[in-house]
Coordinates of C-alpha atoms and ligand atoms in Angstrom, one line a residue:
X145 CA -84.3 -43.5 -28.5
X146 CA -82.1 -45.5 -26.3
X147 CA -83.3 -44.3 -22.9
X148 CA -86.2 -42.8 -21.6
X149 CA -85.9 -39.4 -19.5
X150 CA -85.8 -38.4 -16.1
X151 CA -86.8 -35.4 -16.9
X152 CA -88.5 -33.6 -19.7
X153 CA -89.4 -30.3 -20.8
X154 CA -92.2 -29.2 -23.6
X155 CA -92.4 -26.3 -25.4
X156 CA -93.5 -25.2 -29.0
X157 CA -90.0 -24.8 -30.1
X158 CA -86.9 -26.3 -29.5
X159 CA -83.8 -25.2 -28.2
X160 CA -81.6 -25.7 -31.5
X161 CA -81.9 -24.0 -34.2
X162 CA -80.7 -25.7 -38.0
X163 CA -77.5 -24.8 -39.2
X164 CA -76.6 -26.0 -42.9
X165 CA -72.9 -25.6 -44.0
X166 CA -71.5 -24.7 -47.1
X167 CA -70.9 -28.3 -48.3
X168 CA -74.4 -28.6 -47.2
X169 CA -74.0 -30.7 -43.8
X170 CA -76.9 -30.1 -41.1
X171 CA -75.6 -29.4 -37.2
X172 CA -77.6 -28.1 -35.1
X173 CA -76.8 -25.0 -32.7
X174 CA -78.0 -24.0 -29.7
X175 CA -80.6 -20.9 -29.7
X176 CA -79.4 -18.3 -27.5
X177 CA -82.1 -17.9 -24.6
X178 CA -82.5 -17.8 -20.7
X179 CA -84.8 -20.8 -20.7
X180 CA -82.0 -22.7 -22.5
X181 CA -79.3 -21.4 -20.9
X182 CA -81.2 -22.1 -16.9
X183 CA -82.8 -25.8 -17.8
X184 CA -79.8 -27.2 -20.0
X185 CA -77.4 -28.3 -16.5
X186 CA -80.4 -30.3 -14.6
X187 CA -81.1 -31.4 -18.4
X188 CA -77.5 -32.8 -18.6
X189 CA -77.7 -33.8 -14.4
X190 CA -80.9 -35.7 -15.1
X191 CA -80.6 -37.0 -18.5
X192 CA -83.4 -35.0 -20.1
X193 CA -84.9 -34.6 -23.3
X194 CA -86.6 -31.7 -24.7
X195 CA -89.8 -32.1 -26.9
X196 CA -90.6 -29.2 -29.5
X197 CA -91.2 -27.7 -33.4
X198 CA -87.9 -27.9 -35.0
X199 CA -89.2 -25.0 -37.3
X200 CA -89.7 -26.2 -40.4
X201 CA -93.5 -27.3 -41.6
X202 CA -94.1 -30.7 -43.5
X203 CA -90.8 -32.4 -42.4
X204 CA -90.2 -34.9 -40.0
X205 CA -87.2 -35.0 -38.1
X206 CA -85.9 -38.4 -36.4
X207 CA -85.0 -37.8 -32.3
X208 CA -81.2 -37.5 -31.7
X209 CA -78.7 -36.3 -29.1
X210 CA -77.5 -32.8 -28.6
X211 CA -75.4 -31.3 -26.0
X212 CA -75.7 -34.3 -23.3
X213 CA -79.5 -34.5 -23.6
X214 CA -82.2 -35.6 -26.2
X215 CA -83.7 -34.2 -28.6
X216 CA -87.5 -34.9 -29.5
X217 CA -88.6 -32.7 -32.8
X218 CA -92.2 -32.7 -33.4
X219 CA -93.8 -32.4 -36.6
X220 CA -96.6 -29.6 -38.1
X221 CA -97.9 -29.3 -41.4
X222 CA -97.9 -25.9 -43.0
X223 CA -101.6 -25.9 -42.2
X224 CA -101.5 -27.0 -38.3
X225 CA -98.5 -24.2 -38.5
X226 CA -101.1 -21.4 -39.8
X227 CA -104.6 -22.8 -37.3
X228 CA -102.7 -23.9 -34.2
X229 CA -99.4 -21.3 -33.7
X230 CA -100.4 -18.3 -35.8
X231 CA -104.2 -19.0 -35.6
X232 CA -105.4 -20.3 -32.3
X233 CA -102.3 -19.9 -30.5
X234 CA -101.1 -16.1 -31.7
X235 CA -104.6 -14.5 -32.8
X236 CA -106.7 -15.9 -30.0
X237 CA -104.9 -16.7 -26.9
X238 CA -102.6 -13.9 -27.7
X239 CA -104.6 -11.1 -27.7
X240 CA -107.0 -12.8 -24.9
X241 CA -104.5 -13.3 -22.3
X242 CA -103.3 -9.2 -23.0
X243 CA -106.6 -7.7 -22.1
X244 CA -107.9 -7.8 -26.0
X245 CA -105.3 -5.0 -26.4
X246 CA -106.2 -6.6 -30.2
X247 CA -109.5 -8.1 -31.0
X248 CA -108.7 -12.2 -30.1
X249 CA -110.4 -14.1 -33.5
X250 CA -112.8 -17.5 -32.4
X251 CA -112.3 -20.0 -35.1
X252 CA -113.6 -23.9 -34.4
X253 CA -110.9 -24.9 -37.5
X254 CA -108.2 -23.0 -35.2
X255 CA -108.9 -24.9 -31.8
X256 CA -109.1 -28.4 -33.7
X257 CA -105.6 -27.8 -34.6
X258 CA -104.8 -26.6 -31.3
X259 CA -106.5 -29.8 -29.9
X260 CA -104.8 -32.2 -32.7
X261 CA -101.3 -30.6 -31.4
X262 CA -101.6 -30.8 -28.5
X263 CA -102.0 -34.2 -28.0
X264 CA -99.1 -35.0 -30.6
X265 CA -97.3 -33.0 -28.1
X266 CA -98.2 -35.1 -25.2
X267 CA -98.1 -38.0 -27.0
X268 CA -94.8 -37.8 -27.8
X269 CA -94.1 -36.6 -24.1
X270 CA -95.5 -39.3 -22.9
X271 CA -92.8 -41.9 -25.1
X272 CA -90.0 -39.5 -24.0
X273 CA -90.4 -39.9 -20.0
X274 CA -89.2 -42.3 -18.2
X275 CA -91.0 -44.1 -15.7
X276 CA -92.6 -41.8 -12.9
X277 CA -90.4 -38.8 -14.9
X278 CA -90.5 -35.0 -13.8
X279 CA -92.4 -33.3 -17.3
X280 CA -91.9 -29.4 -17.4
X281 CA -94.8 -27.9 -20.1
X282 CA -94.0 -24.3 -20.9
X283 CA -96.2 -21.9 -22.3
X284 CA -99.8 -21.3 -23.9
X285 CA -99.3 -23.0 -26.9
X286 CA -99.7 -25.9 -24.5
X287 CA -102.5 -25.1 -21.9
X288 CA -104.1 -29.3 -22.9
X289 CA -101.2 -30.9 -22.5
X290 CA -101.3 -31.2 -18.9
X291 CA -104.5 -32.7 -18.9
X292 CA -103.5 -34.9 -22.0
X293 CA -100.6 -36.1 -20.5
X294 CA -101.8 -37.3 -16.9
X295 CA -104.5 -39.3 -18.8
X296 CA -101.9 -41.4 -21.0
X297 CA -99.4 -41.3 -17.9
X298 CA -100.5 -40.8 -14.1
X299 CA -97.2 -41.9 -13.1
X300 CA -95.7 -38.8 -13.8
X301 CA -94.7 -35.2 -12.0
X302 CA -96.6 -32.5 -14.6
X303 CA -95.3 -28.9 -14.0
X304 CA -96.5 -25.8 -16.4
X305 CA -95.1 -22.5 -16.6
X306 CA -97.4 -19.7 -18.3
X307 CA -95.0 -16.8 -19.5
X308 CA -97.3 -14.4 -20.6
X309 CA -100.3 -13.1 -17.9
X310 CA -103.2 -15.1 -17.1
X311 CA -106.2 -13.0 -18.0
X312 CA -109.3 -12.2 -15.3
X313 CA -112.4 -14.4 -15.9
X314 CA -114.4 -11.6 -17.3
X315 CA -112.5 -12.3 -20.6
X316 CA -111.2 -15.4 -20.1
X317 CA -115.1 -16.7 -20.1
X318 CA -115.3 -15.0 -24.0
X319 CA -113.2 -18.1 -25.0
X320 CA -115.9 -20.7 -26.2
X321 CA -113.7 -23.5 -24.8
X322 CA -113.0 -21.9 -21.7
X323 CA -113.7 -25.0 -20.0
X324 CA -111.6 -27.7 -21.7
X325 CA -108.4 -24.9 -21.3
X326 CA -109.0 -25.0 -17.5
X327 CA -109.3 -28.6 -17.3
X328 CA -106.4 -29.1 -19.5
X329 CA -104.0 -26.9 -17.1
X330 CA -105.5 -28.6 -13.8
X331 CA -103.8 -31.8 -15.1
X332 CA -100.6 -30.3 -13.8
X333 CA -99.4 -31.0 -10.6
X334 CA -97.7 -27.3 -10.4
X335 CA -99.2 -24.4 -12.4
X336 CA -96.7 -21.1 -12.2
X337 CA -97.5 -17.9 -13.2
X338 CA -95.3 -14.4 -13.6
X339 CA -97.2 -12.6 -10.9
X340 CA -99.8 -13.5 -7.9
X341 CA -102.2 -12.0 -9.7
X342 CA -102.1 -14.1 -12.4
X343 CA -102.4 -17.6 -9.7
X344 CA -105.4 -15.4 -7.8
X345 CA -107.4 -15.1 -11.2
X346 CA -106.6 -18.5 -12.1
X347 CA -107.9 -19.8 -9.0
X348 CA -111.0 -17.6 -9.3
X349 CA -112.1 -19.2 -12.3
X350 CA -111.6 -22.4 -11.1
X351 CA -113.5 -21.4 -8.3
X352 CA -116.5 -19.9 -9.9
X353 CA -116.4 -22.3 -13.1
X354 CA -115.8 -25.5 -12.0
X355 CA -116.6 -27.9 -9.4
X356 CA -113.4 -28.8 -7.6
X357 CA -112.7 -28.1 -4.1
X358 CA -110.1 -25.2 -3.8
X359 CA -108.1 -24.9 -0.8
X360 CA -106.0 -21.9 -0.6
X361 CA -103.5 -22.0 -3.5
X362 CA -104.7 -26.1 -4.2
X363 CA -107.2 -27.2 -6.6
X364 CA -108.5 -30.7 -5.8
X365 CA -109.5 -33.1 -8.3
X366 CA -111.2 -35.6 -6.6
X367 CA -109.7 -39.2 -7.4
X368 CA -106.6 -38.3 -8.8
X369 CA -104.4 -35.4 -7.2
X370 CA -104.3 -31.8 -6.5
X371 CA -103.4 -28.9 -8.2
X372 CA -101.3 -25.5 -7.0
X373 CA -101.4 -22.7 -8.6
X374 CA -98.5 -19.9 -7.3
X375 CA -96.6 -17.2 -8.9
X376 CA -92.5 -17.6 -9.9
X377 CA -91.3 -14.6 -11.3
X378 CA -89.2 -15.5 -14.4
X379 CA -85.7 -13.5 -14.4
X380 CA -82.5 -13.4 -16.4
X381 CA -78.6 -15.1 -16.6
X382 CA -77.7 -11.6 -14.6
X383 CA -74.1 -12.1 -13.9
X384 CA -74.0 -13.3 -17.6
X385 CA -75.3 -10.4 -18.7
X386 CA -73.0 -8.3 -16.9
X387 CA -70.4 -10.0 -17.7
X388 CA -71.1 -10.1 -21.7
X389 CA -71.3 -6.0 -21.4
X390 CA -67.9 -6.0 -20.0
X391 CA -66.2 -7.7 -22.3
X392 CA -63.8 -5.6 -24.7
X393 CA -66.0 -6.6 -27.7
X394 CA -69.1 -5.2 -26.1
X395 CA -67.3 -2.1 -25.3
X396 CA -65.8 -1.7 -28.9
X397 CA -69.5 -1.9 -30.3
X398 CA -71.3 0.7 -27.8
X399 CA -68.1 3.0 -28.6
X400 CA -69.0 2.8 -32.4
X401 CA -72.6 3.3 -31.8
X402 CA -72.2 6.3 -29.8
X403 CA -70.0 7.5 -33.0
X404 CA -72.7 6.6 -35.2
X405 CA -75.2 8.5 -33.1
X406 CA -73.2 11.6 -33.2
X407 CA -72.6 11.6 -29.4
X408 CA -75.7 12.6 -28.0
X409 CA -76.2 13.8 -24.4
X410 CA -79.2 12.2 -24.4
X411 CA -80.7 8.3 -25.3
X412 CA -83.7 7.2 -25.4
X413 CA -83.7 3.7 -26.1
X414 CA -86.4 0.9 -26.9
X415 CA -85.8 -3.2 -27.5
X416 CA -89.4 -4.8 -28.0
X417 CA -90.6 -7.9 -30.0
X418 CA -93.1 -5.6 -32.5
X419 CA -95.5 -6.5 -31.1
X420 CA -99.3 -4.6 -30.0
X421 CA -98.7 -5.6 -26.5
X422 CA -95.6 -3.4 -26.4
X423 CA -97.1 -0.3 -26.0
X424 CA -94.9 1.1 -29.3
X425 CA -97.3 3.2 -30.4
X426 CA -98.5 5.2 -27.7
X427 CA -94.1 5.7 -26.5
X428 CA -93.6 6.5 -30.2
X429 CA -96.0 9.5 -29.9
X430 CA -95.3 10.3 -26.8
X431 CA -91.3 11.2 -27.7
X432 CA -92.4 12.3 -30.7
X433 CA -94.7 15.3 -28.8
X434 CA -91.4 15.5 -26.2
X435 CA -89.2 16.5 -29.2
X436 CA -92.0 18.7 -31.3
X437 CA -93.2 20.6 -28.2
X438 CA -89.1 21.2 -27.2
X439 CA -88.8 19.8 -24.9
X440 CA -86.4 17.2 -26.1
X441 CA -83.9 18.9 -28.5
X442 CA -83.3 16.5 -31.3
X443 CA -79.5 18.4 -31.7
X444 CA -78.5 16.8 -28.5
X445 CA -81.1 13.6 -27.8
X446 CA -81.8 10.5 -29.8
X447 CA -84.2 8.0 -29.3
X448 CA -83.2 4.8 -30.6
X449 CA -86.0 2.1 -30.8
X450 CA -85.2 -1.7 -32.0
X451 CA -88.5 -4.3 -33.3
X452 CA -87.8 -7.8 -33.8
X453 CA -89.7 -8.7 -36.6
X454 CA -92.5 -11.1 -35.2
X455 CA -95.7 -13.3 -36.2
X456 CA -95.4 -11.2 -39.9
X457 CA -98.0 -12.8 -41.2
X458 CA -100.6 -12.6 -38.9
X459 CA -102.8 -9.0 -39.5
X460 CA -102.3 -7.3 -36.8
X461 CA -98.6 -7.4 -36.9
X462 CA -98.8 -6.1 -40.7
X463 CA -100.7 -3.2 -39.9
X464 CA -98.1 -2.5 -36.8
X465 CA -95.5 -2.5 -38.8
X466 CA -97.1 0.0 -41.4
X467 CA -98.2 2.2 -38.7
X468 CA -95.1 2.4 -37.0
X469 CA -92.9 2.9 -40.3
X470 CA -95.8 6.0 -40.4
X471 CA -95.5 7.1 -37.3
X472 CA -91.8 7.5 -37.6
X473 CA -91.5 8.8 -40.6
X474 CA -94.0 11.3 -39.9
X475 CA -92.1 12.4 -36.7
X476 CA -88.6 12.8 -38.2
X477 CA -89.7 14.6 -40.8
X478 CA -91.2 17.9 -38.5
X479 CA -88.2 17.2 -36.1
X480 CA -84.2 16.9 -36.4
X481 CA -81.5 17.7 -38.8
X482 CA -80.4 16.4 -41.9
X483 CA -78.4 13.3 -41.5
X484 CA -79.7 13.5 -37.9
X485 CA -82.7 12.1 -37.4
X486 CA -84.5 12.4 -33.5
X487 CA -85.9 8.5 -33.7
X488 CA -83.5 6.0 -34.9
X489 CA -85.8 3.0 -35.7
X490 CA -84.3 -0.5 -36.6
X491 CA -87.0 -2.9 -37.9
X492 CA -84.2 -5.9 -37.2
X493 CA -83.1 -8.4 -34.6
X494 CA -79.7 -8.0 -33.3
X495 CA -76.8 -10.1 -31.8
X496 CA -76.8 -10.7 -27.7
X497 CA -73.3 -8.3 -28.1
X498 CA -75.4 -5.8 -30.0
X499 CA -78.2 -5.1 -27.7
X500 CA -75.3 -5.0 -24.6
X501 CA -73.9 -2.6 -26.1
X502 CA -77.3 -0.7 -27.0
X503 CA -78.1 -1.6 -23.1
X504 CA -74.6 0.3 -21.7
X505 CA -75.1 3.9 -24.0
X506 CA -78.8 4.4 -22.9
X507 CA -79.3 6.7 -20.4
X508 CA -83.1 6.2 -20.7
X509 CA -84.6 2.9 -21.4
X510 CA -88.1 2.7 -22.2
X511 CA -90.5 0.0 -21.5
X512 CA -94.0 0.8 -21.7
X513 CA -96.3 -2.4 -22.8
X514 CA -100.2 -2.0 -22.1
X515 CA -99.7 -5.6 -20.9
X516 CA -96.6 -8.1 -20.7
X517 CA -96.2 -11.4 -18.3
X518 CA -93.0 -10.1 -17.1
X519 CA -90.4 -8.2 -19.7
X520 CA -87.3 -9.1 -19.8
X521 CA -85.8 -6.5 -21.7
X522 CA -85.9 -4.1 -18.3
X523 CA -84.4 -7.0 -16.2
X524 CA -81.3 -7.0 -19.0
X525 CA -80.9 -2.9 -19.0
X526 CA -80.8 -3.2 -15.2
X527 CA -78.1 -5.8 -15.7
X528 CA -75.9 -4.6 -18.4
X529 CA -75.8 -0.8 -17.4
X530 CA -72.5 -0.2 -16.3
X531 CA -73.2 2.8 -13.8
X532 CA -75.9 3.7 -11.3
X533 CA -76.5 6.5 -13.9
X534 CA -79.2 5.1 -15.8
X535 CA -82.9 5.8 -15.5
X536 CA -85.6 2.9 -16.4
X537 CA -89.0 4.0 -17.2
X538 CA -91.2 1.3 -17.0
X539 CA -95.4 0.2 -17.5
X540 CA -97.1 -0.7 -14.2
X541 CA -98.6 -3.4 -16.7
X542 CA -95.8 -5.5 -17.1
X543 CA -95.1 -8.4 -14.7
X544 CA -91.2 -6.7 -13.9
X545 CA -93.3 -3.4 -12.4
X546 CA -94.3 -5.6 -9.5
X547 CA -90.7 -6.4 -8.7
X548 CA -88.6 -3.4 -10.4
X549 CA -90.3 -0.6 -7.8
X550 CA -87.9 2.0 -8.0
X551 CA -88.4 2.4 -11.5
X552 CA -90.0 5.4 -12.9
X553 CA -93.4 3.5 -13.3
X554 CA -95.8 4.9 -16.1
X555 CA -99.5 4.1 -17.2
X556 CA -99.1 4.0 -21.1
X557 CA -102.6 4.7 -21.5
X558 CA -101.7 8.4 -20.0
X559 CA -99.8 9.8 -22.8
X560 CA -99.4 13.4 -20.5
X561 CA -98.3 11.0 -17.6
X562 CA -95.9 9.1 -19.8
X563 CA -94.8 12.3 -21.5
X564 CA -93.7 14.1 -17.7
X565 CA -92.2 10.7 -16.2
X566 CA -89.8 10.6 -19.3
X567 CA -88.8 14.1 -18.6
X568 CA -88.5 13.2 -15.4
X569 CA -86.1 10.3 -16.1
X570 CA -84.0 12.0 -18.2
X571 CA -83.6 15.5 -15.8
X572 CA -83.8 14.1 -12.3
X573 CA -81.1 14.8 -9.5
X574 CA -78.3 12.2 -10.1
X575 CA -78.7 11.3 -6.6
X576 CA -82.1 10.0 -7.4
X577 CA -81.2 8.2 -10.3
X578 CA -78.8 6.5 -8.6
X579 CA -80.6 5.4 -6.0
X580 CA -83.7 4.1 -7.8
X581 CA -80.7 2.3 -9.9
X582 CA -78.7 0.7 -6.6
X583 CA -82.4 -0.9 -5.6
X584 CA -83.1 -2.4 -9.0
X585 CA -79.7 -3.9 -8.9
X586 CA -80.0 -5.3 -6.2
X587 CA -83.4 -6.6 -7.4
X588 CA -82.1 -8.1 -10.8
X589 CA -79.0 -9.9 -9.5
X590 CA -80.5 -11.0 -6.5
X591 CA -83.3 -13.0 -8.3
X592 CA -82.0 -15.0 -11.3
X593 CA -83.3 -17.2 -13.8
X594 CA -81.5 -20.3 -12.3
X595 CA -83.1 -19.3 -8.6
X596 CA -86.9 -19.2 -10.7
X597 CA -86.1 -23.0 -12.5
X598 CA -84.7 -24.2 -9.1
X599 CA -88.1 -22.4 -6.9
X600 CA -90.1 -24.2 -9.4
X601 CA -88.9 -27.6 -9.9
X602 CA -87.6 -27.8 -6.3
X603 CA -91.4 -26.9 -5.8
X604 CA -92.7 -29.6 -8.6
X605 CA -90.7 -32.2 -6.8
X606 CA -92.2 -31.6 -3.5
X607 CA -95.5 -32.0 -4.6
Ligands
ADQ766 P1 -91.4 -11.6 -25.0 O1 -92.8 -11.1 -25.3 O2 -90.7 -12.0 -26.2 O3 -91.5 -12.9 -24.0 P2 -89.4 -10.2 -23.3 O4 -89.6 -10.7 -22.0 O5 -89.2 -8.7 -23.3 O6 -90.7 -10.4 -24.2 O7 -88.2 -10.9 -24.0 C1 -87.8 -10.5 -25.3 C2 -86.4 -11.0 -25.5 O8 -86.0 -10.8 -26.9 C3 -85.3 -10.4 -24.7 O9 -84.4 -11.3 -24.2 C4 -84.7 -9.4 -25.6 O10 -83.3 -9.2 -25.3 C5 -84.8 -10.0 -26.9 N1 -85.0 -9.0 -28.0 C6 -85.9 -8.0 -28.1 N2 -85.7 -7.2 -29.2 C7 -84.6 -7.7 -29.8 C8 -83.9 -7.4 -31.0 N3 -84.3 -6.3 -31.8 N4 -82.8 -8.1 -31.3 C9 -82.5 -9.1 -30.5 N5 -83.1 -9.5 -29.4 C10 -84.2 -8.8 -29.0 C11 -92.5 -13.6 -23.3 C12 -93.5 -12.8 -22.5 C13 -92.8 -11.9 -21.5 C14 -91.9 -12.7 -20.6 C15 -91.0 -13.7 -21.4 C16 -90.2 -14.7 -20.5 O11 -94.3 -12.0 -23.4 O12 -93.7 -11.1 -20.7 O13 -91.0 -11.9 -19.9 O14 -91.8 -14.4 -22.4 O15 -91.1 -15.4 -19.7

């Protein structure tokens, strides 16, 4: 590579995705994202370079320029690919950091993959910076790099944003290398976390498990720097939201959709990942009840849900899927009409246009994970539905709950709770609605994703 970068963010995956053409030329296209779409001007300003996967095991892909910044693809064999992302990465720290909704798996093969990336990872950083560069790590599938990386470069500004939440030291001590994952993130400068909960059991643990001075929100590591640990609530492009649900296309597609839904009175509507964490389940049987009890009449109300396909070949996301194709099935056949089924379930990802549109025709949107760093999915509802009409229902265990107030806040655990809240979502006094609605608005578009990267690095640089 020609020059080295100013600045420099790390995360398992890139932000291009491979596009081969007919005549079988490669280009490369920007994956649609938040994270992209916030870090790519101060990558251009700067003259950064992002190092990540490229997505494809047992090839190597040479660095090259996309967009007016660099490109860095590091390499994994099919067998780091299973032990490091879909082992150590996605069926320990997964389930760990989400209160062992799932059962996290221990595997010494799994963490020395996760060890072996890792330092590829920083390795590589550490060619990519320039001198005395600004490095952003992003994400658990690189808690050592921040460690790794100060050790090859101490010239350097290290910053780490964990997305998902940081579990309390009653399970994070289960982890038998509890204590190399907490040195490893102390090598950052600037740890950030979703919620202040999140810093506060961070710092705990450091407190209780180590030996470094802790001041406040500052972890000091004697002979070399100090650490902060605070909370920087990750948000969305909200205006660019808005905007895309405006647009004549977007209002084309949710006309369609209400056609193809036989104009209900009445949606329901779910967008997850399908994943555990989501809380599918427990909604799933909580509408179902709603519509077999009648109190939701299928002839008038729908409840469309939408799963992403994810991690399909790890167990637990196999037995999801079965037991929500179950669950489903189960439920529309005691409830609805033909042709007229009372859940709609898509097992498919869709288009940013698509789930606009999805976002302006629900009247109720459901968000109900037993545990979730923040959720974006309720910060784009909030964003792309039109009116003050709309009601969001949302689980006092996702990061959003502790900004989105005014939403109807459930416990997913308390499938009678959960059951009256929806009811009360979907019946309340306009008035209400639309008051709770005005307040997360305000919310959503007053705290964007560009203000969290500019908190954080403005943060980072002041360190
Ligand atoms: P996720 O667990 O992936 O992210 P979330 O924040 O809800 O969860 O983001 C999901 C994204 O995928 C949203 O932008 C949504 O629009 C999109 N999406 C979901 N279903 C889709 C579908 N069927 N088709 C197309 N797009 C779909 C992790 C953490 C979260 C944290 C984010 C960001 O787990 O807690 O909010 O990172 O930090």
């Amino acid at each position: 590579m020609s020059e080295r970068a100013r600045f420099v963010v790390v995360a398992n995956r890139l932000p291009v995705d491979r596009v081969v053409a007919d005549d079988g030329t490669v280009d490369w296209r920007t994956s649609p994202g938040g994270l992209v779409t916030a870090l790519e001007p101060v990558m251009r300003r700067m003259g950064g370079a992002w190092v990540g996967w490229h997505g494809a095991p047992d090839e190597t892909v040479a660095p090259f320029q996309h967009d007016g910044y660099s490109i860095v693809p590091v390499p994994l064999s099919a067998e780091e690919y299973e032990e490091y992302y879909e082992g150590f990465s996605n069926a320990t720290l997964w389930p760990l950091f989400h209160d062992t909704v799932a059962f996290p798996e221990f595997h010494r093969e799994w963490w020395d993959a996760y060890l072996t990336v890792n330092r590829r990872f920083a390795v590589a950083t550490a060619e990519a910076a320039g001198d005395g560069a600004t490095v952003w790590v992003q994400d658990y599938q690189l808690l050592l790099v921040p460690q790794m990386l100060r050790e090859l470069r101490p010239d350097l500004k290290i910053g780490f944003f964990l997305h998902i939440p940081f579990p309390p030291i009653e399970l994070f001590q289960q982890l038998p290398w509890r204590g190399q994952i907490i040195e490893g993130l102390l090598g950052a400068d600037l740890v950030g976390f979703q919620v202040p909960g999140g810093a506060q059991n961070f710092l705990r643990l450091v407190r209780t498990r180590t030996r470094h001075r802790v001041e406040r929100d500052g972890v000091r590591i004697a002979g070399s720097h100090t650490c902060v640990a605070r909370a920087y609530p990750i948000s969305i492009d909200s205006q660019g939201f808005a905007d895309l649900a405006e647009t004549p296309e977007v209002i084309a597609e949710s006309e369609a959709l209400l056609e193809e839904l036989g104009h209900p009175k009445t949606i329901f509507l779910g967008v997850d990942r399908l994943d555990y964490t989501k809380g599918l389940r427990q909604r799933i049987r909580a509408m179902g009840e709603l519509f077999e009890e009648g109190k939701l009449d299928p002839a008038d109300t729908v409840f469309l849900q939408v799963a992403t396909p994810s991690r399909e070949r790890v167990e637990e996301y196999k037995k999801l899927r079965d037991d929500i194709d179950l669950l489903v099935g189960r439920i529309n056949s005691h409830v609805g009409g033909v042709g007229r089924p009372a859940i709609s379930y898509l097992h498919a990802g869709f288009p940013r246009t698509t789930m606009a549109a999805m976002y302006r025709i629900a009247n109720v949107m459901v968000v109900t994970p037993l545990r979730d760093g923040m959720n974006l999915v309720a910060k784009e509802y909030v964003a792309c539905h039109p009116s003050t009409n709309g009601a969001l229902v949302l689980s006092e265990f996702a990061g959003a709950a502790k900004e989105l107030k005014q939403a109807y806040i459930v416990n997913p655990y308390d499938l009678n709770g959960m059951k009256d809240v929806l009811m009360q979502a979907a019946t309340d006094a306009p008035r209400n609605r639309q008051r709770r609605m005005r307040a997360l608005k305000k919310q959503v578009f007053g705290h964007t994703i560009e203000q969290w990267a500019d908190n954080f690095l403005g943060d980072l640089e002041g360190r």
